[in-house]
Short mmCIF file of N, CA and C in Angstrom, two decimals:
data_model
loop_
_atom_site.label_atom_id
_atom_site.label_comp_id
_atom_site.label_asym_id
_atom_site.label_seq_id
_atom_site.Cartn_x
_atom_site.Cartn_y
_atom_site.Cartn_z
N MET A 470 -27.31 55.84 -33.79
CA MET A 470 -26.13 56.78 -34.39
C MET A 470 -25.96 57.73 -33.15
N SER A 471 -25.46 58.43 -32.15
CA SER A 471 -25.55 59.94 -31.47
C SER A 471 -24.10 60.14 -31.75
N ILE A 472 -24.57 61.36 -32.21
CA ILE A 472 -23.33 61.89 -32.48
C ILE A 472 -23.48 63.58 -31.26
N GLY A 473 -22.97 64.08 -30.57
CA GLY A 473 -23.45 65.37 -29.89
C GLY A 473 -24.72 65.27 -28.63
N THR A 474 -24.79 66.43 -28.93
CA THR A 474 -25.45 66.72 -27.92
C THR A 474 -27.32 66.30 -28.10
N LEU A 475 -27.47 66.19 -28.90
CA LEU A 475 -28.99 66.08 -30.22
C LEU A 475 -29.48 65.21 -29.99
N GLU A 476 -30.50 66.00 -30.11
CA GLU A 476 -31.69 64.40 -30.29
C GLU A 476 -32.09 64.22 -31.86
N TRP A 477 -31.91 62.73 -31.72
CA TRP A 477 -31.68 62.87 -33.10
C TRP A 477 -33.17 61.88 -33.96
N ALA A 478 -33.60 62.08 -34.92
CA ALA A 478 -34.55 60.80 -35.49
C ALA A 478 -34.68 60.56 -36.95
N GLU A 479 -35.88 60.20 -37.32
CA GLU A 479 -35.20 59.04 -38.67
C GLU A 479 -35.92 60.39 -39.86
N ALA A 480 -34.61 60.53 -40.17
CA ALA A 480 -35.06 62.38 -41.26
C ALA A 480 -36.50 62.03 -42.39
N GLY A 481 -36.87 60.04 -42.23
CA GLY A 481 -38.19 60.13 -43.24
C GLY A 481 -39.24 60.21 -42.63
N GLN A 482 -39.39 60.42 -41.12
CA GLN A 482 -40.38 61.06 -40.41
C GLN A 482 -40.05 61.80 -40.10
N ARG A 483 -39.64 62.93 -40.03
CA ARG A 483 -39.80 63.91 -40.04
C ARG A 483 -39.08 65.22 -41.11
N PRO A 484 -39.93 64.83 -42.14
CA PRO A 484 -39.36 66.81 -43.47
C PRO A 484 -39.77 67.73 -43.27
N ASP A 485 -40.38 67.97 -42.05
CA ASP A 485 -40.39 69.73 -41.86
C ASP A 485 -39.01 69.64 -41.08
N LEU A 486 -38.48 68.85 -41.10
CA LEU A 486 -37.03 69.93 -40.97
C LEU A 486 -35.94 69.36 -42.24
N LEU A 487 -36.76 69.37 -43.53
CA LEU A 487 -35.98 69.17 -44.63
C LEU A 487 -36.22 69.77 -45.29
N ALA A 488 -35.52 71.10 -46.36
CA ALA A 488 -35.62 71.38 -47.02
C ALA A 488 -36.81 70.94 -48.14
N GLU A 489 -37.03 71.46 -49.09
CA GLU A 489 -38.28 70.28 -49.65
C GLU A 489 -36.84 69.35 -50.71
N PRO A 490 -36.49 69.58 -51.61
CA PRO A 490 -35.80 68.42 -52.33
C PRO A 490 -34.61 67.50 -51.55
N VAL A 491 -34.79 68.50 -50.32
CA VAL A 491 -33.80 67.19 -49.54
C VAL A 491 -34.98 65.84 -49.18
N ALA A 492 -35.97 66.54 -48.42
CA ALA A 492 -37.43 65.61 -48.85
C ALA A 492 -37.06 64.46 -49.05
N ARG A 493 -37.56 64.94 -50.76
CA ARG A 493 -37.87 63.76 -51.56
C ARG A 493 -36.82 63.41 -52.42
N ALA A 494 -35.27 63.71 -51.86
CA ALA A 494 -34.34 62.94 -52.05
C ALA A 494 -34.08 61.69 -50.90
N VAL A 495 -35.04 62.00 -49.82
CA VAL A 495 -34.45 61.06 -48.43
C VAL A 495 -35.52 60.41 -49.45
N LYS A 496 -36.47 60.77 -49.21
CA LYS A 496 -37.66 59.38 -49.58
C LYS A 496 -37.55 58.71 -50.70
N GLY A 497 -37.25 59.03 -51.76
CA GLY A 497 -36.54 58.43 -52.87
C GLY A 497 -35.56 57.30 -52.79
N LEU A 498 -34.24 57.30 -51.61
CA LEU A 498 -33.37 56.81 -51.64
C LEU A 498 -33.29 55.20 -50.88
N PRO A 499 -33.19 54.72 -50.89
CA PRO A 499 -33.17 52.79 -50.57
C PRO A 499 -33.70 52.59 -49.34
N GLY A 500 -34.40 52.32 -48.96
CA GLY A 500 -35.52 51.97 -47.17
C GLY A 500 -36.01 53.82 -47.09
N GLY A 501 -35.99 54.63 -48.13
CA GLY A 501 -37.29 55.45 -47.32
C GLY A 501 -35.98 56.06 -46.59
N GLY A 502 -35.10 56.77 -47.35
CA GLY A 502 -33.32 57.55 -46.50
C GLY A 502 -33.27 56.54 -45.01
N ALA A 503 -33.54 55.85 -45.13
CA ALA A 503 -33.47 54.28 -43.60
C ALA A 503 -32.44 54.57 -43.22
N GLY A 504 -31.54 55.03 -42.05
CA GLY A 504 -30.29 54.96 -41.55
C GLY A 504 -29.72 56.75 -41.71
N ILE A 505 -30.77 57.63 -42.21
CA ILE A 505 -30.80 58.82 -42.41
C ILE A 505 -30.89 59.57 -40.91
N ARG A 506 -30.44 60.17 -39.73
CA ARG A 506 -30.77 60.96 -38.84
C ARG A 506 -31.39 62.37 -38.54
N VAL A 507 -31.76 62.50 -38.92
CA VAL A 507 -31.81 64.41 -38.45
C VAL A 507 -32.24 65.61 -36.77
N ALA A 508 -31.06 66.54 -36.61
CA ALA A 508 -31.48 66.60 -35.33
C ALA A 508 -32.72 68.07 -35.24
N GLU A 509 -32.95 68.61 -34.98
CA GLU A 509 -33.68 70.20 -34.86
C GLU A 509 -32.27 71.18 -34.14
N ILE A 510 -31.82 71.80 -34.72
CA ILE A 510 -30.74 72.81 -34.51
C ILE A 510 -31.28 73.98 -33.93
N ASP A 511 -30.77 75.48 -33.58
CA ASP A 511 -31.37 77.06 -33.66
C ASP A 511 -30.36 77.46 -34.76
N PRO A 512 -31.10 77.82 -35.77
CA PRO A 512 -30.42 78.73 -37.30
C PRO A 512 -29.09 79.36 -37.32
N ALA A 513 -29.18 80.37 -36.52
CA ALA A 513 -28.57 80.48 -35.77
C ALA A 513 -26.39 80.29 -35.76
N LEU A 514 -26.90 79.10 -35.51
CA LEU A 514 -25.69 78.25 -35.25
C LEU A 514 -25.87 76.90 -36.54
N ALA A 515 -26.31 77.55 -37.00
CA ALA A 515 -26.07 76.43 -38.23
C ALA A 515 -24.24 76.36 -38.93
N ASP A 516 -23.65 77.55 -38.93
CA ASP A 516 -22.58 77.53 -39.59
C ASP A 516 -21.36 76.21 -38.26
N THR A 517 -20.21 75.84 -39.38
CA THR A 517 -19.67 74.83 -38.82
C THR A 517 -19.50 74.56 -37.26
N ALA A 518 -18.60 76.02 -36.80
CA ALA A 518 -17.84 75.93 -35.81
C ALA A 518 -18.61 75.89 -34.72
N ALA A 519 -19.45 77.12 -34.86
CA ALA A 519 -20.35 77.54 -33.99
C ALA A 519 -21.37 76.09 -33.80
N PHE A 520 -21.57 75.55 -34.34
CA PHE A 520 -22.46 74.38 -33.80
C PHE A 520 -22.37 73.25 -33.31
N CYS A 521 -20.62 73.65 -33.47
CA CYS A 521 -19.85 71.55 -33.44
C CYS A 521 -19.30 72.12 -31.44
N GLU A 522 -19.29 73.89 -31.85
CA GLU A 522 -19.13 74.10 -30.27
C GLU A 522 -20.28 74.09 -29.36
N ARG A 523 -21.48 73.94 -30.43
CA ARG A 523 -22.67 74.32 -28.58
C ARG A 523 -23.39 72.97 -28.71
N TYR A 524 -23.32 71.82 -29.65
CA TYR A 524 -23.93 70.43 -30.06
C TYR A 524 -22.72 69.32 -29.43
N GLY A 525 -21.79 69.28 -28.94
CA GLY A 525 -20.70 68.95 -28.66
C GLY A 525 -19.90 67.87 -29.61
N VAL A 526 -20.04 68.55 -31.45
CA VAL A 526 -19.83 67.86 -32.49
C VAL A 526 -18.58 67.84 -32.21
N ARG A 527 -17.73 66.18 -32.51
CA ARG A 527 -16.20 66.79 -33.08
C ARG A 527 -15.87 67.78 -34.84
N MET A 528 -15.40 67.97 -34.95
CA MET A 528 -15.27 68.93 -36.31
C MET A 528 -14.78 67.60 -36.97
N ASP A 529 -13.95 67.21 -36.88
CA ASP A 529 -14.04 65.78 -37.74
C ASP A 529 -14.99 64.38 -37.52
N GLU A 530 -16.38 64.87 -37.02
CA GLU A 530 -17.67 64.38 -37.61
C GLU A 530 -18.41 65.70 -38.35
N SER A 531 -17.84 66.06 -38.67
CA SER A 531 -19.07 66.97 -39.04
C SER A 531 -18.52 67.52 -40.90
N ALA A 532 -19.39 67.12 -41.81
CA ALA A 532 -18.29 67.39 -42.87
C ALA A 532 -19.23 68.90 -43.65
N ASN A 533 -18.64 69.67 -44.38
CA ASN A 533 -18.74 70.76 -45.55
C ASN A 533 -19.85 70.27 -46.68
N CYS A 534 -20.16 70.47 -47.51
CA CYS A 534 -20.41 70.78 -48.38
C CYS A 534 -20.65 71.95 -49.69
N VAL A 535 -19.68 72.13 -50.55
CA VAL A 535 -19.09 73.13 -50.86
C VAL A 535 -19.41 72.55 -52.28
N ILE A 536 -20.09 74.08 -52.74
CA ILE A 536 -20.93 73.95 -54.49
C ILE A 536 -20.34 75.08 -55.59
N VAL A 537 -19.44 73.92 -56.50
CA VAL A 537 -18.27 74.48 -57.01
C VAL A 537 -18.66 74.87 -58.07
N ALA A 538 -17.99 75.66 -58.93
CA ALA A 538 -18.39 76.32 -60.48
C ALA A 538 -16.98 75.84 -61.28
N ALA A 539 -17.40 75.03 -62.32
CA ALA A 539 -16.43 74.82 -63.50
C ALA A 539 -16.79 75.31 -64.57
N ARG A 540 -15.91 76.17 -64.87
CA ARG A 540 -15.66 76.72 -66.27
C ARG A 540 -15.11 76.07 -66.98
N ARG A 541 -15.33 76.22 -69.00
CA ARG A 541 -14.41 75.35 -69.65
C ARG A 541 -15.23 76.03 -71.38
N GLY A 542 -14.46 76.63 -71.60
CA GLY A 542 -15.10 76.88 -72.97
C GLY A 542 -16.50 78.06 -72.83
N GLY A 543 -17.38 79.14 -71.82
CA GLY A 543 -18.25 79.85 -71.89
C GLY A 543 -18.72 78.91 -71.26
N GLU A 544 -18.54 77.68 -70.87
CA GLU A 544 -19.84 76.58 -70.04
C GLU A 544 -19.23 76.00 -68.76
N VAL A 545 -20.78 76.22 -67.96
CA VAL A 545 -20.37 76.22 -66.02
C VAL A 545 -21.53 75.19 -65.97
N ARG A 546 -20.05 74.24 -65.47
CA ARG A 546 -21.14 73.42 -64.79
C ARG A 546 -20.84 73.00 -63.15
N TYR A 547 -21.93 72.49 -62.67
CA TYR A 547 -22.08 72.86 -60.96
C TYR A 547 -21.61 71.61 -60.60
N ALA A 548 -20.27 71.44 -59.33
CA ALA A 548 -20.68 70.27 -58.50
C ALA A 548 -20.66 70.87 -56.82
N ALA A 549 -21.24 69.47 -56.23
CA ALA A 549 -20.48 69.30 -54.93
C ALA A 549 -19.19 68.97 -54.77
N CYS A 550 -18.68 69.35 -53.58
CA CYS A 550 -17.69 68.35 -53.08
C CYS A 550 -17.84 68.56 -51.48
N MET A 551 -17.89 67.10 -50.74
CA MET A 551 -18.21 67.13 -49.64
C MET A 551 -16.93 66.76 -48.86
N VAL A 552 -16.32 67.08 -48.12
CA VAL A 552 -14.85 67.47 -47.13
C VAL A 552 -14.94 67.66 -45.50
N LEU A 553 -15.16 66.16 -45.21
CA LEU A 553 -14.85 66.86 -43.28
C LEU A 553 -14.71 68.88 -42.94
N ALA A 554 -14.84 68.90 -42.32
CA ALA A 554 -14.91 69.66 -41.65
C ALA A 554 -13.43 70.42 -40.58
N THR A 555 -12.92 69.43 -40.45
CA THR A 555 -10.77 69.80 -40.46
C THR A 555 -10.09 69.80 -41.45
N MET A 556 -10.63 70.14 -43.29
CA MET A 556 -10.04 69.47 -44.14
C MET A 556 -10.61 71.03 -45.25
N ARG A 557 -9.39 70.47 -46.39
CA ARG A 557 -10.69 71.62 -47.18
C ARG A 557 -10.36 71.43 -48.62
N ALA A 558 -11.38 71.51 -49.77
CA ALA A 558 -11.94 71.07 -51.29
C ALA A 558 -10.60 71.57 -52.02
N ASP A 559 -10.15 70.76 -52.89
CA ASP A 559 -8.40 71.80 -53.75
C ASP A 559 -9.64 71.41 -54.61
N VAL A 560 -9.66 72.64 -54.60
CA VAL A 560 -10.31 72.91 -55.43
C VAL A 560 -9.91 73.83 -57.30
N ASN A 561 -8.90 74.68 -57.01
CA ASN A 561 -8.56 74.87 -57.58
C ASN A 561 -7.44 73.35 -58.84
N GLY A 562 -7.11 72.22 -58.17
CA GLY A 562 -6.64 71.10 -58.34
C GLY A 562 -6.51 69.80 -58.78
N VAL A 563 -7.61 69.04 -57.56
CA VAL A 563 -7.63 68.12 -57.95
C VAL A 563 -9.56 68.25 -58.24
N VAL A 564 -10.05 68.97 -57.81
CA VAL A 564 -11.93 69.15 -58.97
C VAL A 564 -11.85 69.82 -59.92
N ARG A 565 -11.02 70.99 -60.21
CA ARG A 565 -10.96 71.34 -61.82
C ARG A 565 -9.99 70.65 -62.36
N ARG A 566 -9.52 69.73 -61.90
CA ARG A 566 -9.05 68.79 -63.28
C ARG A 566 -9.94 67.50 -63.68
N HIS A 567 -10.89 67.15 -62.33
CA HIS A 567 -11.42 66.07 -62.21
C HIS A 567 -13.37 66.73 -63.15
N LEU A 568 -13.18 67.55 -63.67
CA LEU A 568 -14.13 68.33 -64.18
C LEU A 568 -14.36 69.01 -65.46
N GLU A 569 -12.89 68.71 -65.66
CA GLU A 569 -11.87 68.92 -66.98
C GLU A 569 -12.69 70.67 -67.43
N ALA A 570 -11.93 71.29 -66.06
CA ALA A 570 -12.46 72.59 -66.40
C ALA A 570 -11.26 73.27 -66.42
N ARG A 571 -11.73 74.49 -67.45
CA ARG A 571 -10.36 75.60 -67.05
C ARG A 571 -10.39 75.80 -65.67
N LYS A 572 -11.26 76.34 -65.68
CA LYS A 572 -10.76 77.43 -64.19
C LYS A 572 -12.20 77.19 -63.37
N ALA A 573 -12.17 76.68 -61.80
CA ALA A 573 -12.96 76.09 -61.01
C ALA A 573 -12.65 76.72 -59.92
N SER A 574 -14.73 77.24 -58.95
CA SER A 574 -14.20 78.47 -58.56
C SER A 574 -15.44 77.94 -57.18
N PHE A 575 -15.33 78.55 -55.72
CA PHE A 575 -16.86 78.08 -55.15
C PHE A 575 -17.93 79.01 -55.53
N ALA A 576 -18.91 78.41 -56.22
CA ALA A 576 -20.29 78.96 -57.35
C ALA A 576 -20.51 80.13 -55.42
N PRO A 577 -20.85 81.60 -56.03
CA PRO A 577 -21.14 82.55 -56.05
C PRO A 577 -22.29 81.90 -54.23
N GLN A 578 -22.73 82.54 -53.30
CA GLN A 578 -23.71 82.61 -52.48
C GLN A 578 -24.48 82.38 -53.15
N GLU A 579 -25.22 83.54 -53.12
CA GLU A 579 -27.38 83.84 -53.79
C GLU A 579 -27.17 82.47 -55.08
N GLU A 580 -26.14 82.31 -55.89
CA GLU A 580 -26.46 81.33 -56.88
C GLU A 580 -26.00 80.13 -56.28
N ALA A 581 -25.48 79.75 -55.34
CA ALA A 581 -25.97 77.95 -54.87
C ALA A 581 -27.02 77.74 -54.16
N VAL A 582 -27.47 78.90 -53.27
CA VAL A 582 -29.13 78.93 -52.93
C VAL A 582 -30.17 78.96 -54.18
N ARG A 583 -29.84 79.71 -54.80
CA ARG A 583 -30.76 79.57 -56.14
C ARG A 583 -30.90 78.48 -57.42
N LEU A 584 -30.08 78.01 -57.32
CA LEU A 584 -29.85 76.80 -58.66
C LEU A 584 -30.30 75.54 -57.19
N THR A 585 -29.75 75.86 -55.14
CA THR A 585 -30.48 74.30 -54.73
C THR A 585 -31.56 73.93 -54.68
N GLY A 586 -32.25 75.29 -54.13
CA GLY A 586 -33.14 75.58 -53.81
C GLY A 586 -33.30 74.96 -52.21
N MET A 587 -32.05 75.12 -51.68
CA MET A 587 -31.48 75.04 -50.37
C MET A 587 -31.26 76.64 -49.82
N GLU A 588 -30.71 76.92 -47.81
CA GLU A 588 -30.60 77.59 -47.52
C GLU A 588 -29.71 77.91 -47.15
N TYR A 589 -29.14 78.61 -47.43
CA TYR A 589 -26.91 78.62 -47.56
C TYR A 589 -27.19 78.76 -45.75
N GLY A 590 -25.26 77.64 -45.83
CA GLY A 590 -25.21 77.14 -44.30
C GLY A 590 -25.57 75.52 -44.02
N GLY A 591 -26.68 75.20 -45.06
CA GLY A 591 -27.87 74.41 -44.98
C GLY A 591 -27.04 73.48 -46.10
N ILE A 592 -26.67 73.79 -47.18
CA ILE A 592 -26.95 72.96 -47.91
C ILE A 592 -26.08 71.28 -48.47
N THR A 593 -26.91 70.76 -49.06
CA THR A 593 -26.42 69.29 -48.89
C THR A 593 -26.22 68.42 -49.88
N PRO A 594 -25.45 67.77 -49.56
CA PRO A 594 -25.77 66.51 -51.29
C PRO A 594 -27.04 66.03 -52.03
N LEU A 595 -27.66 65.68 -50.90
CA LEU A 595 -28.92 65.18 -50.99
C LEU A 595 -29.82 66.06 -51.36
N GLY A 596 -30.55 65.94 -53.10
CA GLY A 596 -32.02 66.55 -53.35
C GLY A 596 -31.07 67.97 -54.75
N LEU A 597 -29.94 67.61 -54.60
CA LEU A 597 -29.03 68.50 -55.79
C LEU A 597 -29.66 68.33 -57.39
N PRO A 598 -29.54 69.76 -57.93
CA PRO A 598 -30.75 69.56 -59.01
C PRO A 598 -29.76 67.85 -59.72
N GLU A 599 -30.31 68.27 -60.77
CA GLU A 599 -30.37 66.52 -61.65
C GLU A 599 -29.17 67.18 -62.42
N GLY A 600 -28.10 66.26 -62.46
CA GLY A 600 -26.28 66.13 -63.71
C GLY A 600 -25.60 66.32 -62.65
N TRP A 601 -25.62 67.26 -61.65
CA TRP A 601 -24.69 67.96 -60.47
C TRP A 601 -23.89 66.62 -59.85
N PRO A 602 -22.55 66.09 -60.16
CA PRO A 602 -22.04 65.09 -59.30
C PRO A 602 -21.83 65.52 -58.09
N VAL A 603 -21.13 64.43 -57.33
CA VAL A 603 -21.24 64.56 -55.94
C VAL A 603 -19.75 64.79 -55.19
N LEU A 604 -18.73 64.67 -55.25
CA LEU A 604 -17.56 64.58 -55.34
C LEU A 604 -17.22 64.58 -53.18
N VAL A 605 -17.28 62.94 -53.12
CA VAL A 605 -16.78 63.06 -52.15
C VAL A 605 -15.39 62.80 -51.79
N ASP A 606 -15.12 63.52 -50.76
CA ASP A 606 -13.15 62.92 -49.31
C ASP A 606 -13.64 61.52 -49.51
N GLU A 607 -12.29 60.29 -50.04
CA GLU A 607 -11.99 59.23 -49.21
C GLU A 607 -12.35 59.86 -47.76
N ALA A 608 -12.09 60.26 -46.72
CA ALA A 608 -12.73 60.35 -45.66
C ALA A 608 -13.60 61.04 -44.45
N VAL A 609 -14.25 60.80 -45.68
CA VAL A 609 -15.93 61.40 -45.74
C VAL A 609 -16.64 59.69 -45.85
N ALA A 610 -15.94 59.04 -46.79
CA ALA A 610 -16.66 58.42 -47.31
C ALA A 610 -16.62 56.99 -46.21
N ALA A 611 -15.02 56.84 -45.87
CA ALA A 611 -14.98 55.76 -44.89
C ALA A 611 -15.65 56.69 -43.38
N HIS A 612 -16.29 57.22 -42.93
CA HIS A 612 -15.87 57.70 -41.73
C HIS A 612 -17.49 56.87 -41.63
N PRO A 613 -17.20 56.36 -40.14
CA PRO A 613 -18.97 55.88 -39.54
C PRO A 613 -19.93 56.93 -39.09
N GLY A 614 -20.23 57.47 -39.50
CA GLY A 614 -21.15 58.69 -38.86
C GLY A 614 -20.42 60.15 -39.28
N VAL A 615 -20.75 61.18 -39.75
CA VAL A 615 -20.90 62.49 -40.33
C VAL A 615 -21.65 63.53 -39.91
N VAL A 616 -21.84 64.61 -39.73
CA VAL A 616 -23.46 64.91 -39.62
C VAL A 616 -23.19 66.47 -41.05
N ILE A 617 -23.70 66.83 -41.31
CA ILE A 617 -24.74 67.33 -42.59
C ILE A 617 -25.21 68.58 -43.08
N GLY A 618 -25.22 69.17 -43.53
CA GLY A 618 -26.21 69.93 -43.44
C GLY A 618 -28.01 68.96 -44.74
N SER A 619 -29.15 69.52 -43.97
CA SER A 619 -30.70 69.61 -44.29
C SER A 619 -31.24 70.47 -45.61
N GLY A 620 -30.56 71.31 -45.27
CA GLY A 620 -30.68 72.14 -47.13
C GLY A 620 -31.80 72.92 -45.91
N VAL A 621 -31.57 73.58 -44.92
CA VAL A 621 -31.98 74.77 -44.51
C VAL A 621 -30.77 74.61 -42.69
N ARG A 622 -31.24 75.42 -42.13
CA ARG A 622 -30.26 76.26 -41.58
C ARG A 622 -30.55 75.25 -39.83
N HIS A 623 -31.96 75.30 -40.22
CA HIS A 623 -32.20 75.26 -38.43
C HIS A 623 -32.55 73.00 -38.19
N SER A 624 -31.48 72.45 -38.86
CA SER A 624 -31.08 71.22 -38.50
C SER A 624 -30.42 70.86 -39.11
N LYS A 625 -29.59 69.64 -39.18
CA LYS A 625 -28.91 68.86 -39.57
C LYS A 625 -29.38 67.60 -39.61
N LEU A 626 -28.44 66.96 -40.26
CA LEU A 626 -28.50 65.12 -41.19
C LEU A 626 -27.90 64.73 -40.51
N ALA A 627 -27.38 62.97 -39.95
CA ALA A 627 -26.32 62.74 -39.84
C ALA A 627 -26.30 61.49 -40.37
N LEU A 628 -24.92 60.57 -40.64
CA LEU A 628 -25.44 59.43 -41.83
C LEU A 628 -24.27 58.31 -41.64
N PRO A 629 -23.88 57.48 -42.71
CA PRO A 629 -22.41 56.66 -42.25
C PRO A 629 -21.84 57.28 -43.70
N GLY A 630 -20.57 58.30 -43.53
CA GLY A 630 -20.22 58.76 -45.33
C GLY A 630 -20.68 57.20 -46.00
N ALA A 631 -20.21 56.63 -45.96
CA ALA A 631 -20.41 55.14 -47.00
C ALA A 631 -21.78 55.27 -48.35
N MET A 632 -22.88 55.67 -46.66
CA MET A 632 -23.82 56.23 -47.74
C MET A 632 -23.97 57.53 -48.62
N LEU A 633 -22.87 58.48 -48.30
CA LEU A 633 -23.37 59.14 -49.70
C LEU A 633 -21.74 59.07 -50.43
N ALA A 634 -20.78 58.11 -50.26
CA ALA A 634 -20.45 57.33 -51.31
C ALA A 634 -21.31 56.56 -52.21
N ASP A 635 -22.37 55.66 -51.34
CA ASP A 635 -22.92 55.02 -52.55
C ASP A 635 -24.17 55.49 -53.15
N LEU A 636 -24.39 56.76 -53.00
CA LEU A 636 -25.61 58.08 -53.82
C LEU A 636 -24.68 57.85 -55.15
N GLU A 637 -25.88 57.79 -56.50
CA GLU A 637 -25.79 57.57 -57.66
C GLU A 637 -24.77 58.21 -58.40
N ILE A 638 -24.61 59.55 -57.74
CA ILE A 638 -23.98 61.00 -58.43
C ILE A 638 -22.66 60.97 -57.84
N ALA A 639 -22.77 60.49 -57.16
CA ALA A 639 -21.27 60.38 -56.25
C ALA A 639 -20.31 59.69 -56.85
N GLN A 640 -19.16 60.64 -56.50
CA GLN A 640 -17.71 59.41 -56.94
C GLN A 640 -16.44 60.16 -56.15
N VAL A 641 -16.61 59.38 -55.44
CA VAL A 641 -15.00 59.40 -54.01
C VAL A 641 -13.99 59.63 -54.33
N LEU A 642 -12.49 60.72 -54.19
CA LEU A 642 -11.26 61.15 -54.59
C LEU A 642 -11.17 61.57 -53.36
N ALA A 643 -9.47 61.82 -53.70
CA ALA A 643 -9.02 62.16 -52.60
C ALA A 643 -9.15 64.06 -52.90
N LEU A 644 -9.92 64.33 -52.27
CA LEU A 644 -10.70 65.64 -52.72
C LEU A 644 -9.59 66.54 -51.74
N ALA A 645 -8.81 66.58 -50.37
CA ALA A 645 -8.43 67.39 -49.24
C ALA A 645 -6.60 68.17 -49.92
N ASN A 646 -6.96 68.84 -49.06
CA ASN A 646 -5.28 69.54 -49.53
C ASN A 646 -4.57 69.67 -47.99
#
């Protein structure tokens, strides 16, 4: 898989480029995460637009992971939503209804970082806390190779969208609006 101008390596061979929960999750996948690649980047360029411009990755090859806090009756549940960088997750419609919540919103940055053990701008669906669903947009699931966060700002992962859709905790939906 060749995406952009980055030098990619097998993620399982470079745990130094992954957040600790991500490294554990990759190692625990079938084949030890074979097919998942990692590339080192400038952490100042981790945000999607800057990353894509600098490293020659198209926005429609990049997927963002947003953490949603869903509230109902005083209970808060969290979920990760994966959408292509060219789209926006319908948090107040599709996501809220799917999670059977009265209210859904983006989790505050500090909360997302604390709960995931990942850096903001690098949060990824691999290695999330137990019980958190990963809602994968259909366009991400069908993509032959998407770039996502690695749990840290100094690297990115690349993998087929089908690998995200095949995660035990994943559910494929039409999330984008």
